[in-house]
């Protein structure tokens, strides 16, 4: 099969992050050709960051037989032990669910996930073109689509899938009045510390609601400590300000923020070699229009959740697989895209709302903090025992099930 398949359909996929390569693989499995157009010349954004692919995301990758890739990187992280900055233990909750074969959530470097998915897509015959930043797209009289890129080139296909992330260009092409990303008042910084001793059992993320900021860490099987911090920040910083801050300033600021907490945060930050970068946190609560004609947005481009939900990557994978099933079973593109929205909107918006609540608790003021520390043990107990997040983690995609209009 080349870019266009025996059935003659070809999708232009904009964005080679997570949703893009997975959509391309899923479409090929569904008998539809796909080419991925990625803005960057190669490599990945936010190379320093890591993420947790929840069990439902791994399960969705399994639908297209691509789950082993994710499991071959990083380490399993099925639990979160939550504590306050005073050292008070607040509870232990599952970090994702457990699949029937025992597979649990996996924490891995974002760059490694991007690379593995792209490599596998290419191995399965998908063409990925780099340095192709989408500028504009138009629906053609025959219902197809023409995409125009910053380098002056064009591409033609039967449909265009915008998997171009939270600041998606495709979203605005589909609907010029589409909302932009919403700032969540915490920053994100992370890193990998070496030669520092911390108490954290294998597979457990320690999450600390510190006096002044949130801190999370886990120990990689190599002994490296993977950590992130969420300093509160009421007004949105510009990217120029973030870029100008510099590693030493970030380090000083973080060490000051965590100095009073009964956690190893300061030691971990001190033991982190290399560059530190901080970035603003956003989500995207509700995008009214996901598709127009033969164009659609998926993944963060359609519904970004705050990193606190631990679900953005999993949502992106689920979207890609479900969209491929819809396009496989419904020959009419309009019907397929409408069926996709019907299957996805309720779920993803519920997850975005859940992520926003979790993020807000990280930015609580002094009174909020006291209430939070009182309430959290009760809430966490419910989560730990009653499986109150089962709706999120137990979602399963049956690849063979037929989608109807
Ligand atoms: C700090 C942080 C921590 C996170 N932690 C977690 C976590 O623990 N668990 C989790 O599940 N999720 C997490 N997430 C969210 C997760 O990373 C995203 O939800 C996920 O990457 C979305 O995938 P995507 O493919 O939709 O978009 P992206 O991964 O953003 O990919 C979009 C791609 O499109 C490309 N692109 C953009 N514009 C254009 C254009 N005009 N033309 C062509 N290409 C373009 C970009 O270069 C990029 O490669 C975290 C996010 C952040 C910021």
XYZ file of C-alpha atoms in Angstrom, residues 53-297:
245
model
C 0.787 6.935 29.315
C -2.207 5.646 31.263
C -3.436 2.067 30.967
C -6.314 3.163 28.710
C -3.817 4.778 26.311
C -1.738 1.593 26.225
C -4.924 -0.403 25.637
C -5.842 1.886 22.729
C -2.382 1.334 21.203
C -2.993 -2.391 21.549
C -5.984 -2.045 19.187
C -3.447 -1.436 16.415
C -0.792 -3.699 17.886
C 1.535 -0.823 18.796
C 1.444 -1.052 22.613
C 4.725 -2.955 23.004
C 6.588 0.072 21.683
C 5.457 2.282 24.534
C 6.112 -0.481 27.053
C 9.677 -0.890 25.814
C 10.511 2.680 26.938
C 10.494 4.185 30.436
C 9.131 2.310 33.441
C 5.792 1.194 34.913
C 4.285 3.661 37.390
C 0.978 2.261 38.656
C 0.704 4.154 41.980
C 0.765 7.674 43.388
C 1.572 8.277 47.068
C 0.261 11.700 48.013
C 1.603 13.783 50.881
C 1.553 17.367 52.106
C 4.607 19.617 52.388
C 4.643 18.994 56.145
C 5.332 15.330 55.416
C 1.770 14.222 56.298
C 0.777 11.134 54.324
C -2.543 11.809 52.581
C -3.131 8.543 50.724
C -2.113 6.157 47.940
C -4.123 5.986 44.726
C -3.732 4.055 41.490
C -2.058 5.975 38.665
C -4.231 4.591 35.892
C -5.854 1.168 35.882
C -4.626 -2.381 35.317
C -5.330 -4.146 32.032
C -6.527 -7.786 32.127
C -2.974 -9.024 31.413
C -1.577 -6.986 34.324
C -0.211 -4.099 32.207
C -0.161 -0.801 34.105
C 0.548 2.843 33.211
C 3.996 3.584 31.821
C 6.098 6.695 32.455
C 8.394 7.610 29.590
C 10.217 10.544 28.071
C 8.016 12.458 25.703
C 10.751 12.526 23.082
C 11.083 8.721 23.295
C 7.352 8.232 22.801
C 7.318 10.568 19.789
C 10.365 8.856 18.280
C 9.061 5.315 18.770
C 5.652 6.107 17.308
C 7.155 7.882 14.293
C 9.687 5.099 13.683
C 6.978 2.465 13.869
C 4.690 4.426 11.542
C 7.527 4.647 9.011
C 8.298 0.944 9.461
C 4.643 0.246 8.600
C 4.948 2.249 5.404
C 3.743 5.708 6.461
C 5.520 8.675 4.863
C 6.407 11.464 7.305
C 7.447 14.786 5.829
C 9.333 17.169 8.116
C 9.627 20.949 7.912
C 5.992 21.150 6.716
C 4.134 23.767 8.754
C 0.491 23.976 7.747
C -0.615 27.514 6.928
C -3.947 27.037 5.245
C -6.292 24.432 3.786
C -9.273 24.510 1.490
C -12.047 22.123 0.658
C -12.095 21.346 -3.070
C -15.282 21.217 -5.193
C -15.142 17.390 -5.202
C -15.136 17.307 -1.369
C -11.406 16.685 -0.995
C -8.893 19.061 0.544
C -5.760 21.000 -0.431
C -3.252 21.879 2.297
C -0.742 24.704 1.930
C 2.510 24.751 3.869
C 4.845 27.528 4.958
C 7.558 26.345 2.539
C 5.240 27.120 -0.382
C 4.339 23.496 -1.180
C 0.844 21.999 -1.334
C -0.656 18.564 -0.779
C -3.977 17.131 -1.889
C -6.018 14.461 -0.168
C -9.502 13.183 0.547
C -9.461 14.492 4.078
C -7.279 16.488 6.440
C -6.731 15.442 10.049
C -5.365 18.194 12.285
C -3.241 16.494 14.952
C -1.273 19.693 15.387
C -1.466 20.108 19.142
C -2.958 22.618 21.551
C -2.094 25.697 19.442
C -3.522 24.015 16.338
C -3.654 25.884 13.074
C -6.168 23.380 11.689
C -8.645 24.264 14.454
C -8.739 27.867 13.236
C -8.932 26.826 9.585
C -11.997 24.745 10.399
C -13.533 27.505 12.497
C -11.899 30.963 12.527
C -13.722 31.752 15.789
C -12.483 28.598 17.537
C -11.276 29.174 21.109
C -7.584 29.308 21.950
C -5.809 27.494 24.758
C -6.695 28.523 28.322
C -3.886 29.334 30.731
C -3.838 27.278 33.933
C -2.084 29.246 36.684
C 0.858 26.917 37.288
C 4.172 26.523 35.469
C 5.769 23.205 34.585
C 9.418 22.322 35.062
C 10.989 18.903 35.172
C 14.254 17.044 35.044
C 16.269 13.928 35.785
C 18.426 13.844 38.921
C 21.400 11.551 39.445
C 23.163 10.250 42.528
C 20.510 11.359 44.961
C 18.956 8.992 47.487
C 15.204 9.244 47.958
C 12.576 7.049 49.513
C 10.230 5.928 46.779
C 9.450 2.329 46.010
C 9.541 1.129 42.404
C 6.444 2.080 40.458
C 5.323 4.754 42.914
C 5.108 8.425 42.054
C 5.450 10.568 45.146
C 3.230 13.625 44.783
C 3.723 16.441 47.270
C 1.277 19.286 47.840
C 4.072 21.513 49.146
C 3.495 24.692 51.137
C 4.257 26.856 48.138
C 4.259 24.554 45.106
C 3.486 21.044 43.914
C 6.316 18.548 43.423
C 6.264 15.003 41.994
C 8.999 12.407 41.630
C 9.598 8.747 40.886
C 12.678 6.570 40.682
C 13.614 5.062 37.335
C 14.989 1.482 37.581
C 18.447 2.931 36.786
C 18.298 4.959 40.009
C 17.734 8.258 38.187
C 15.024 10.392 39.836
C 12.453 11.775 37.389
C 10.736 14.859 38.803
C 8.497 17.764 37.963
C 7.375 20.895 39.760
C 4.350 23.165 39.341
C 5.148 26.624 40.725
C 1.933 28.686 40.928
C 1.897 31.717 38.671
C -1.267 33.828 38.427
C -0.564 35.701 35.180
C 0.549 33.922 32.030
C 4.266 34.431 31.309
C 5.336 35.157 27.751
C 7.479 32.542 26.009
C 10.223 35.191 25.791
C 10.205 35.539 29.576
C 10.311 31.773 30.073
C 13.144 31.377 27.582
C 15.130 34.196 29.200
C 14.855 32.790 32.723
C 17.816 30.419 32.405
C 18.739 27.241 34.264
C 20.361 28.832 37.318
C 17.423 31.152 37.953
C 14.954 28.254 37.662
C 17.052 26.231 40.060
C 17.262 29.046 42.640
C 13.556 29.759 42.375
C 12.579 26.108 42.840
C 14.960 25.539 45.733
C 13.508 28.570 47.471
C 9.931 27.401 46.837
C 10.573 23.964 48.339
C 12.993 24.985 51.118
C 10.374 24.675 53.880
C 8.909 21.352 52.764
C 9.667 18.053 54.441
C 10.567 16.397 51.117
C 13.754 15.683 49.164
C 12.750 18.256 46.499
C 15.696 20.563 47.165
C 18.228 17.693 47.042
C 16.661 16.371 43.850
C 16.752 19.752 42.134
C 20.338 20.314 43.235
C 21.315 16.902 41.815
C 19.850 17.602 38.383
C 22.525 18.213 35.774
C 21.971 20.046 32.504
C 19.464 22.579 31.426
C 16.172 23.408 33.147
C 13.298 24.791 31.114
C 9.957 25.983 32.345
C 6.758 26.311 30.395
C 3.250 27.582 30.910
C 0.370 25.142 31.419
C -2.728 25.252 29.242
C -5.858 23.337 28.544
C -8.625 23.639 25.983
C -12.030 23.011 27.554
C -14.548 22.911 24.746
C -14.054 23.437 21.043
C -17.549 23.766 19.542
C -16.595 22.725 16.009
C -14.333 19.721 15.545
C -14.954 19.207 11.855
C -16.034 20.979 8.701
C -16.375 19.220 5.349
C -13.438 16.847 5.072
C -11.339 18.454 7.829
C -11.212 17.463 11.495
C -9.099 18.074 14.589
